[in-house]
Short mmCIF file of C-alpha atoms and ligand atoms in Angstrom, two decimals:
data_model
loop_
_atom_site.label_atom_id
_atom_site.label_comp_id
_atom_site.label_asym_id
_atom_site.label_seq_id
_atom_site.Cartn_x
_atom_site.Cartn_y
_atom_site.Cartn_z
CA UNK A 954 -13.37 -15.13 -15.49
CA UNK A 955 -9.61 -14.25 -15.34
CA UNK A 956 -7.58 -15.55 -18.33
CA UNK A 957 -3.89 -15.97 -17.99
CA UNK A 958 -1.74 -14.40 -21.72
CA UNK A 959 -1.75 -17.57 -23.28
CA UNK A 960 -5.30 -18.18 -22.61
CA UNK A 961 -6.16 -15.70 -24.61
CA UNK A 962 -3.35 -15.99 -27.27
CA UNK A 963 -5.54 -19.36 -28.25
CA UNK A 964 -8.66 -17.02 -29.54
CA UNK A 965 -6.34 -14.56 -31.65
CA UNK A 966 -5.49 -15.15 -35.44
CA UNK A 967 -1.53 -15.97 -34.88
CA UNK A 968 -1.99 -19.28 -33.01
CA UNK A 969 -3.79 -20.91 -36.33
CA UNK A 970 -1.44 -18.78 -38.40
CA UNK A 971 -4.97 -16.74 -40.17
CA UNK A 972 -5.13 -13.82 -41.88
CA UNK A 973 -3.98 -10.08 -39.45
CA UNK A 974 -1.55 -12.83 -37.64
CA UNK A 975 0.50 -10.46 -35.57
CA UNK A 976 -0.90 -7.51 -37.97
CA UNK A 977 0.02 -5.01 -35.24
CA UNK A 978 -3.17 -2.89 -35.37
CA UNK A 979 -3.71 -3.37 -31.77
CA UNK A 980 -0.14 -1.37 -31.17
CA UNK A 981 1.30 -4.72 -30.11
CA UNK A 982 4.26 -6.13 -32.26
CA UNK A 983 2.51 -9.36 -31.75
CA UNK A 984 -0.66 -11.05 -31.13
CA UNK A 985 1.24 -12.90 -28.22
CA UNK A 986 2.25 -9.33 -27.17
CA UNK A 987 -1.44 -8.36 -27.39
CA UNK A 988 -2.55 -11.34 -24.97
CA UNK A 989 -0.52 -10.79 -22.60
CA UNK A 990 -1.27 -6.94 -22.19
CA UNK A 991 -5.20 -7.96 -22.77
CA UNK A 992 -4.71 -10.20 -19.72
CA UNK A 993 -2.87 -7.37 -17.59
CA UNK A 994 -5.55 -5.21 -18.37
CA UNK A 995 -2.69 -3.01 -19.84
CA UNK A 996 -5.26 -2.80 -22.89
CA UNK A 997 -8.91 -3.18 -23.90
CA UNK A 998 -10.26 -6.36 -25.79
CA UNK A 999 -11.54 -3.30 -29.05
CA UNK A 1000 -8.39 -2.72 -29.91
CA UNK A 1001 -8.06 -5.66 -31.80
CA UNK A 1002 -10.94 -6.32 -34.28
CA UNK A 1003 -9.96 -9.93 -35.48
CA UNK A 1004 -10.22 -12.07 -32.34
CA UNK A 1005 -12.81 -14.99 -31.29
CA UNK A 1006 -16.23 -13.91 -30.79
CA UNK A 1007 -16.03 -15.85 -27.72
CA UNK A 1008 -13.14 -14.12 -26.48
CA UNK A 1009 -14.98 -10.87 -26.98
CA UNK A 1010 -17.83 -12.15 -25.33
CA UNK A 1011 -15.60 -13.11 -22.32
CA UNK A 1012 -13.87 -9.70 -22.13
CA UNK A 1013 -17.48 -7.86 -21.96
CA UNK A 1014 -18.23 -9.59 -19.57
CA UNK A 1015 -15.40 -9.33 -17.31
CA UNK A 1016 -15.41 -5.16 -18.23
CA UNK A 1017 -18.39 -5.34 -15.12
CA UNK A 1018 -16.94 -4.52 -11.92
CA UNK A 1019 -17.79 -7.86 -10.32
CA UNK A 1020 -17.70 -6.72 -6.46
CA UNK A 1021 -19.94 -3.81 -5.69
CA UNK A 1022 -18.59 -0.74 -3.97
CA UNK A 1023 -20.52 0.23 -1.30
CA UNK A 1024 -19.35 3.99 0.42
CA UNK A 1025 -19.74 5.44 3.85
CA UNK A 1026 -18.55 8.69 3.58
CA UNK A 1027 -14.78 8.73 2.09
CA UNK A 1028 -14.55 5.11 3.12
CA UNK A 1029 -15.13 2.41 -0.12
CA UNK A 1030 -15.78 -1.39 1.03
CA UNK A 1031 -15.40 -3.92 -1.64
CA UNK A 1032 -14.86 -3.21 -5.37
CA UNK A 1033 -12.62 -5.90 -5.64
CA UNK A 1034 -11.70 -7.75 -9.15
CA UNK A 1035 -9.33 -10.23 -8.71
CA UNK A 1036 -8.29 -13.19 -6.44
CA UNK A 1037 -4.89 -12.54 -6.04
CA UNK A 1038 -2.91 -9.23 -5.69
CA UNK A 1039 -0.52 -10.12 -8.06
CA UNK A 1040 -2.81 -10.64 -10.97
CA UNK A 1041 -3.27 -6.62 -10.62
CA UNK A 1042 -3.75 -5.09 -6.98
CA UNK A 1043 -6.56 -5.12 -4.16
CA UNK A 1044 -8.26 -1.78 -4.19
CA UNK A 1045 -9.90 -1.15 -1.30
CA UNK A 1046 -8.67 -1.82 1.79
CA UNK A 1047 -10.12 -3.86 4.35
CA UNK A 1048 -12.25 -1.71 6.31
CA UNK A 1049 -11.20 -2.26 10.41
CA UNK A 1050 -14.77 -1.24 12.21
CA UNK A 1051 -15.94 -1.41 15.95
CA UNK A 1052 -19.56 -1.39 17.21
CA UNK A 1053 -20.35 0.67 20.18
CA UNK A 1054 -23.62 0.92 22.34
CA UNK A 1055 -24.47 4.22 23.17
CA UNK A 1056 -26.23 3.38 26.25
CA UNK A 1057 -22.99 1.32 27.73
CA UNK A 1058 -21.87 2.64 30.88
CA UNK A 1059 -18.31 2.96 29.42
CA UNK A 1060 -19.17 4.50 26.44
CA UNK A 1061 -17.14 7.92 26.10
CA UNK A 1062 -14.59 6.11 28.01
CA UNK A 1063 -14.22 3.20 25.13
CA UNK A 1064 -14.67 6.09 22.28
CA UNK A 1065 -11.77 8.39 23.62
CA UNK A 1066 -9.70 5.23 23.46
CA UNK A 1067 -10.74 4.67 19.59
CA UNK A 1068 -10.27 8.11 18.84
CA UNK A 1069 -6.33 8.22 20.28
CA UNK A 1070 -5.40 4.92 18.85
CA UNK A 1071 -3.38 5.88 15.97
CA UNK A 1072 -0.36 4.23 14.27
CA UNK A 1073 2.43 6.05 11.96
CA UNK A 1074 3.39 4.02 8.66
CA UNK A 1075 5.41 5.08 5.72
CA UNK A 1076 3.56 8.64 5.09
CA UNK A 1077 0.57 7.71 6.70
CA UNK A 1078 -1.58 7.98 9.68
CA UNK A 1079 -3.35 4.93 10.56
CA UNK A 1080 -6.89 4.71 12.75
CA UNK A 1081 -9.89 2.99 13.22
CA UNK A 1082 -11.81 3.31 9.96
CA UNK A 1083 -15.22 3.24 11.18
CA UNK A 1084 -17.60 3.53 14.50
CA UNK A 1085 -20.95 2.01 14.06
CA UNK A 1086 -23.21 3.36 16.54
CA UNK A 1087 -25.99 1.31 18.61
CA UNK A 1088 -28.48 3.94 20.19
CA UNK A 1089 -27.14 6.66 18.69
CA UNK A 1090 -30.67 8.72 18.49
CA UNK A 1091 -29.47 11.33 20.77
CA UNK A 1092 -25.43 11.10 20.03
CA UNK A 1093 -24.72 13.60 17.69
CA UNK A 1094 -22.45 11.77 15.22
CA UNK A 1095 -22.25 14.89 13.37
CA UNK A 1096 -20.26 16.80 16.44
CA UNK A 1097 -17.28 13.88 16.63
CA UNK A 1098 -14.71 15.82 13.82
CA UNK A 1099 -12.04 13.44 13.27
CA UNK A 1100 -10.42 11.23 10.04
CA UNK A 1101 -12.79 8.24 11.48
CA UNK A 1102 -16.22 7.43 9.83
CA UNK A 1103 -18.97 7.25 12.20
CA UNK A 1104 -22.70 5.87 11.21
CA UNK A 1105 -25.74 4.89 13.07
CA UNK A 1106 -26.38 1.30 13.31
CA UNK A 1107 -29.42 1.38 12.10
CA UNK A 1108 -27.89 3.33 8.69
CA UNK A 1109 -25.03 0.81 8.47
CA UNK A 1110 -27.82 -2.45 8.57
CA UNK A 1111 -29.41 -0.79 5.37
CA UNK A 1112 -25.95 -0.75 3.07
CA UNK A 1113 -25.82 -3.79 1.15
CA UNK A 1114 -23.47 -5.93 2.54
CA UNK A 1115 -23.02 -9.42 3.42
CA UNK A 1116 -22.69 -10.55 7.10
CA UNK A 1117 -20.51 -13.48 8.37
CA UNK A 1118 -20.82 -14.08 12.14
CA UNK A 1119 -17.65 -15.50 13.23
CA UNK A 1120 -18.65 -18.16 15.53
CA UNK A 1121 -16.79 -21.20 13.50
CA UNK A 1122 -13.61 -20.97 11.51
CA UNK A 1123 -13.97 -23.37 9.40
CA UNK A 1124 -17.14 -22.45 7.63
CA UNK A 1125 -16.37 -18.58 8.04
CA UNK A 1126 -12.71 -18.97 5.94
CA UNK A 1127 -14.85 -21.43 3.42
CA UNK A 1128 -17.59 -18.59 3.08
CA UNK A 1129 -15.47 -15.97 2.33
CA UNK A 1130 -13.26 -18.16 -0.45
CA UNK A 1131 -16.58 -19.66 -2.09
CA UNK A 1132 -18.27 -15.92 -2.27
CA UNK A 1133 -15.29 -13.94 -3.65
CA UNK A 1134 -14.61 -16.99 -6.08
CA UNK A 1135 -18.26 -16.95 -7.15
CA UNK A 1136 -17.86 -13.53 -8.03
CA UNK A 1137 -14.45 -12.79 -9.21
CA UNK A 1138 -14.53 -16.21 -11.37
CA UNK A 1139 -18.28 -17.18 -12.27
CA UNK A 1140 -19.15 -12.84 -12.42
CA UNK A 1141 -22.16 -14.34 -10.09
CA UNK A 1142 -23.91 -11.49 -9.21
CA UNK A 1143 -25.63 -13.60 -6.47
CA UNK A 1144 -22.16 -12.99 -4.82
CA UNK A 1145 -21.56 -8.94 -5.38
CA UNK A 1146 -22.46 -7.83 -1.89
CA UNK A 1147 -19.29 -6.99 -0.11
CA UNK A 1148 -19.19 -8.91 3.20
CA UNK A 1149 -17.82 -8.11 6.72
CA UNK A 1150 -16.96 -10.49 9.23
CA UNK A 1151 -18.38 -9.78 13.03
CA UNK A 1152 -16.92 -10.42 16.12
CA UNK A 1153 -18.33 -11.23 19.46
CA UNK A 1154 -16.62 -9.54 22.60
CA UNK A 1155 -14.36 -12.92 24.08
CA UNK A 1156 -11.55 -12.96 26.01
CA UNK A 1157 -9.06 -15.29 23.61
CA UNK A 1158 -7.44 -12.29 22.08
CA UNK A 1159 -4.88 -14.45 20.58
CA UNK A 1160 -7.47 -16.97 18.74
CA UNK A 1161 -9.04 -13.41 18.12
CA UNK A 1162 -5.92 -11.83 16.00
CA UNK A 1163 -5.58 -15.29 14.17
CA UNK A 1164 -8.86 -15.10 12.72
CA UNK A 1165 -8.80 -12.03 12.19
CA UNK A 1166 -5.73 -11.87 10.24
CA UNK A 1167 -7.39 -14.52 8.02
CA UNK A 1168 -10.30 -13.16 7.48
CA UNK A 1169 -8.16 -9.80 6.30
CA UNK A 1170 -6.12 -12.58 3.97
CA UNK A 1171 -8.82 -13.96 2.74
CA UNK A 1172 -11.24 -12.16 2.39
CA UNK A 1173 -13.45 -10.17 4.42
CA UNK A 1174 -13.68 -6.45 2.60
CA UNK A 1175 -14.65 -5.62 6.39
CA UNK A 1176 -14.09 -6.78 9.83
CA UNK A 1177 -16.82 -5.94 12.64
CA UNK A 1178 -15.50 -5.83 16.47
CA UNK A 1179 -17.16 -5.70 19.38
CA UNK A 1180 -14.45 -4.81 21.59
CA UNK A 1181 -11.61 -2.47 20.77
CA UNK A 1182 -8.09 -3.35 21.46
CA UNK A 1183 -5.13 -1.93 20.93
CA UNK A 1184 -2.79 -4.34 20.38
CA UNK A 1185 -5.57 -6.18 18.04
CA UNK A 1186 -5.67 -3.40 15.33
CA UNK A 1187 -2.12 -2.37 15.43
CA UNK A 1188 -1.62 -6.07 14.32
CA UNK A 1189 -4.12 -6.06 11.34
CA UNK A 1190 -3.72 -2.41 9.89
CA UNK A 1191 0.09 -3.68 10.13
CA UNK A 1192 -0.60 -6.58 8.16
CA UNK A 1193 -3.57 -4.53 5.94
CA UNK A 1194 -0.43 -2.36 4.76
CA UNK A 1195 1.66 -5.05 3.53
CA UNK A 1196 -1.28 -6.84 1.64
CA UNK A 1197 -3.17 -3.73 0.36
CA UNK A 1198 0.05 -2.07 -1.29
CA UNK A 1199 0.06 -1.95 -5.49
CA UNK A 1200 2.13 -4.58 -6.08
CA UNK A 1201 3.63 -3.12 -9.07
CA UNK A 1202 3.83 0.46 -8.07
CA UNK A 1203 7.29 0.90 -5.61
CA UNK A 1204 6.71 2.50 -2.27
CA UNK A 1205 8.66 5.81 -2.60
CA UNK A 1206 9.00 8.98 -0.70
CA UNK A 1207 9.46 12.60 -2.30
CA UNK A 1208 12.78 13.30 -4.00
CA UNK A 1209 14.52 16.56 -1.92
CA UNK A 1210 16.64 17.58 0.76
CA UNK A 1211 15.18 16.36 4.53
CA UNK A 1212 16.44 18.02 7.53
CA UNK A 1213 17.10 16.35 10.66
CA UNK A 1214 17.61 18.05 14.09
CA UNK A 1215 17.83 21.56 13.11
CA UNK A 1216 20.78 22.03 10.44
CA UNK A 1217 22.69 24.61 9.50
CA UNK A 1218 24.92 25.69 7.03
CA UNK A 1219 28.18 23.57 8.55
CA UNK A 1220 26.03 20.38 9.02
CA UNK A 1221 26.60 16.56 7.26
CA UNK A 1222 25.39 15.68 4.65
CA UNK A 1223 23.72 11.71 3.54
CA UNK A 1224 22.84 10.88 0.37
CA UNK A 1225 20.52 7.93 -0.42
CA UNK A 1226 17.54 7.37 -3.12
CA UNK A 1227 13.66 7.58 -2.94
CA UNK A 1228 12.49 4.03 -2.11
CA UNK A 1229 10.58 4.46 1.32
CA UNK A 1230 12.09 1.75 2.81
CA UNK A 1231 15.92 2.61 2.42
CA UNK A 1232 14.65 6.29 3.13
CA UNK A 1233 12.97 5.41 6.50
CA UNK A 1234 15.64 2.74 8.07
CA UNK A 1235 18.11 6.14 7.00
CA UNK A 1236 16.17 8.77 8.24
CA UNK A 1237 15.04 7.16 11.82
CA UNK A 1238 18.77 6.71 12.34
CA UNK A 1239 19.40 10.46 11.46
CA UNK A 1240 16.79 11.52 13.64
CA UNK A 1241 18.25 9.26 16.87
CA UNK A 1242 21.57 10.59 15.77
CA UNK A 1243 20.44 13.75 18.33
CA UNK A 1244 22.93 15.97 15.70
CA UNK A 1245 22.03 18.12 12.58
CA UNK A 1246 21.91 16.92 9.55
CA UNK A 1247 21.01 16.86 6.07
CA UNK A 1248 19.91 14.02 3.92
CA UNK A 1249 19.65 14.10 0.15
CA UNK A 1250 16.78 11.93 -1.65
CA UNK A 1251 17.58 11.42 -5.02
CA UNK A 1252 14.66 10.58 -8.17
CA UNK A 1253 15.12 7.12 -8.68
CA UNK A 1254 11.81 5.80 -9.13
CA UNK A 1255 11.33 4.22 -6.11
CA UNK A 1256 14.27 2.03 -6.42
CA UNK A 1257 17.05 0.87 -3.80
CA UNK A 1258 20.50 2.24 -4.12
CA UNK A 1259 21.98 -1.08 -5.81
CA UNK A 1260 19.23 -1.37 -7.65
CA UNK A 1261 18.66 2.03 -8.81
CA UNK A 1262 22.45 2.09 -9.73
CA UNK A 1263 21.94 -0.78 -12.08
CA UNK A 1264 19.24 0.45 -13.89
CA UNK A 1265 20.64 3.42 -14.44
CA UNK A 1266 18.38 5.34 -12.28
CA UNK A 1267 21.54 6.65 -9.74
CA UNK A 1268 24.48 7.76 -11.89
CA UNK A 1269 26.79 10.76 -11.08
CA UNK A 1270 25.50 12.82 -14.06
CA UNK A 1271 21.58 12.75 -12.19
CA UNK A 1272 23.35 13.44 -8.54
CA UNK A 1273 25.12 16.10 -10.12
CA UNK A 1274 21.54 17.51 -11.25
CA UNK A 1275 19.73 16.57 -7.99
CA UNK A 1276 22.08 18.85 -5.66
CA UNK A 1277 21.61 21.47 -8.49
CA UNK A 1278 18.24 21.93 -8.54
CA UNK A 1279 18.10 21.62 -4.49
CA UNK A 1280 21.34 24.28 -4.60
CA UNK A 1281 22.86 22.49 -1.93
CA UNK A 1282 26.34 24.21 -2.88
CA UNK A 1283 25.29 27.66 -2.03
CA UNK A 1284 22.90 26.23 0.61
CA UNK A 1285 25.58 24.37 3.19
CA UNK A 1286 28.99 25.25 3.74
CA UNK A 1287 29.49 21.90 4.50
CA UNK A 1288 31.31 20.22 1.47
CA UNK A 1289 31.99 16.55 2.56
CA UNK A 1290 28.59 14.27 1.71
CA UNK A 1291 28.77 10.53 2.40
CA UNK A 1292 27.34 8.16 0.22
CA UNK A 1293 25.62 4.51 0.59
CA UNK A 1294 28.39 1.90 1.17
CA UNK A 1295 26.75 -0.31 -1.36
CA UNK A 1296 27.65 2.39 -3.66
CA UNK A 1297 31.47 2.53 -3.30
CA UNK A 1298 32.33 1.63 -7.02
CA UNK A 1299 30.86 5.24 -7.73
CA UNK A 1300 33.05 7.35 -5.72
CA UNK A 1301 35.34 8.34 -8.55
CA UNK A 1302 32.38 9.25 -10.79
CA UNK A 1303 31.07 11.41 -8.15
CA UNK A 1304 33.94 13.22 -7.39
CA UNK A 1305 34.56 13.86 -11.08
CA UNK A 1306 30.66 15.02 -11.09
CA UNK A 1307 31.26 17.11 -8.05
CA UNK A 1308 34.34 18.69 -7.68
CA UNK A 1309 33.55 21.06 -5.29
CA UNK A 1310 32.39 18.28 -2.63
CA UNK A 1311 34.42 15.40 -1.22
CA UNK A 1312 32.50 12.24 -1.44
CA UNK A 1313 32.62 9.84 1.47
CA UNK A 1314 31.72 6.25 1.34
CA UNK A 1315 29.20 5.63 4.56
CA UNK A 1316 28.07 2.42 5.73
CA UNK A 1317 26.21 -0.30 4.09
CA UNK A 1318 23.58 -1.24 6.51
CA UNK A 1319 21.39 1.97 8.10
CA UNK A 1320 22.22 0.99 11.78
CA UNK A 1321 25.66 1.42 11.54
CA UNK A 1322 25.12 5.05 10.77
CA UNK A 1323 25.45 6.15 14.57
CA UNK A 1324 29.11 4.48 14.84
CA UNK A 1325 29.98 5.71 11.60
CA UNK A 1326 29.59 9.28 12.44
CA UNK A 1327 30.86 9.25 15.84
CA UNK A 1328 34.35 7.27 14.29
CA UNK A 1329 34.77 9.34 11.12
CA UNK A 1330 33.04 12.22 11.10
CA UNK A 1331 32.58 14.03 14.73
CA UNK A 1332 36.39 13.22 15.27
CA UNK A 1333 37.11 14.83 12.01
CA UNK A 1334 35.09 18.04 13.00
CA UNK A 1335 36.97 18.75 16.54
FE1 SF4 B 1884 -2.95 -9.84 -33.45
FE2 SF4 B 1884 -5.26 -8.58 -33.37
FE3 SF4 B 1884 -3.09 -7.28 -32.69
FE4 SF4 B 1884 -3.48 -7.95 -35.22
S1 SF4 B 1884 -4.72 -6.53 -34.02
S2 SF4 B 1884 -1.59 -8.18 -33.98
S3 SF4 B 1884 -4.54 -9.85 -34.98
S4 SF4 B 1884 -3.94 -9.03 -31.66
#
């Protein structure tokens, strides 16, 4: 049972005013304080020794992992603790599996096409997590090397997990709700079995990806498909990334100097901050740009460049540092670098920061970058 900061403010000594109100033994300034860490699970219930015995009873309780993990291999299905991402994160992904018969005519022919699918995301390779194998007794599993699991059926029917044939909507979205409420909420260990979802073969692809997508949603810790499709998994791993991501943790990329299309020493020089997004839309431009180039990723903990500049996380002073420790002075000859658009205002500062480079004010949106070169910077260079 998941209780909300003020829920649990009502079973701590401030909210009748009783002796340790707000004592601050728990390292919070306030019991408030304390609740509302206790309920982020930003602390442990021990930590204060004056609360409700039925608030400590509750927090035992909910220290069980309430979803089992089951493994196969590196992959982990289930292991879940709360309903909703935001109340802390989903942990393991939603496994994406096909079933194949052995004995099918088509076999190697349907297998090759599982083992090329692949999709690129933000630092990641994406595939087909798992192969379960029908009448696999003289397929050696062992022999097919690459990043997907593969297990034999007959293995895969022994790992305790629940099974959901998909042949109604309806009852398969209320199934999945009612069991991951019944064990996230009522801790009913009744309900602990991951569960998968399995597909028949049919021809309704589009029905097909709508379930599906559901299901993933809400909240099938696997999916089970008969037939492999293409354009079917490059939909849900696409929508697996956007639900599966930490919530609170920003998507960022490493801080350092990228290279695009061979540079050299005379070559431009971008400057933008770590968070993958603003890094990628930059970079794929760069890379169609078809000339060489540098581009500078500044530390900024995973923040955009407007953002990062008002917290303080993209000043001249931590520039100045960045294209120290990369060297970039004695590295390029090159001493013009253009800056993010949305960062104007900080030309000055930067040119105070870094005298020996002329700072440029580039575009605000990514896709402009092409234009802006060919305009300001290839005619400047002839
Ligand atoms: Fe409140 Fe308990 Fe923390 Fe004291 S130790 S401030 S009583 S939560």
């Amino acid at each position: 049972m998941h209780l909300s900061g003020l829920e649990i403010f009502k079973y701590l000594p401030a909210t009748k005013k009783l002796d340790h109100s707000n004592c601050k033994e728990c390292g919070c300034p306030t019991c408030m304080a304390f609740a509302v860490k206790l309920s982020q699970k930003q602390v442990t219930y021990d930590r204060c020794k004056y609360m409700a015995e039925e608030l400590k009873k509750i927090c035992i309780k909910n220290m069980k992992a309430p979803q089992k993990t089951i493994k196969i291999d590196g992959l982990k299905i289930g292991g879940e603790s709360v309903l909703y991402r935001h109340e802390k994160k989903f942990v393991n992904r939603t496994i994406l599996a096909v079933i194949l018969d052995c004995k099918d005519a088509n076999f190697e022919e349907k297998l090759n096409r599982i083992r090329k699918f692949e999709i690129k995301s933000v630092n990641e390779k994406l595939k087909v997590d798992l192969v379960i194998l029908k009448n696999s007794k003289n397929y050696k599993i062992k022999n097919l090397c690459d990043e997907i699991v593969y297990i034999d059926q007959e293995d895969f029917l022994k790992l305790a997990l629940k099974k959901i044939v998909d042949n109604n909507f309806k009852k398969t979205a209320n199934k999945l709700i009612e069991t991951r409420k019944k064990v996230i909420i009522e801790r009913d260990e009744k309900y602990s079995d991951p569960v998968y979802v399995y597909f028949k073969a049919t021809q309704d692809k589009y029905s097909l990806c709508a379930r599906a997508s559901y299901y993933l949603c809400k909240y099938a810790n696997m999916l089970v498909f008969e037939d492999f499709d293409e354009s079917l998994f490059s939909t849900l791993i696409t929508l697996r990334q956007n639900i599966y991501t930490d919530p609170q943790k920003a998507l960022q990329v490493e801080p350092k100097i990228y290279e695009f299309n061979n540079p050299d020493e005379n070559s431009i020089i971008f400057m933008t901050t770590n968070f993958a997004l603003t890094f990628f839309a930059v970079a794929n431009e760069l890379e169609d740009l078809n000339i060489p180039s540098y581009l500078i990723v500044t530390p900024a903990g995973g923040m955009s460049v407007l953002t990062a500049w008002s917290a303080e996380k993209f000043t001249a002073k931590m520039v100045a540092k960045t294209l120290k420790k990369f060297d970039l002075v004695n590295k390029v000859k090159t001493r013009k670098i253009i800056i993010p658009g949305l960062l104007a205002q900080m030309k000055e500062e930067l040119e105070k920061a870094l005298p020996e480079f002329e700072i440029i004010v580039g575009t605000i949106e990514a896709y402009s970058i092409g234009d802006f070169v060919k305009k300001h910077i290839q005619n400047d260079t002839k």
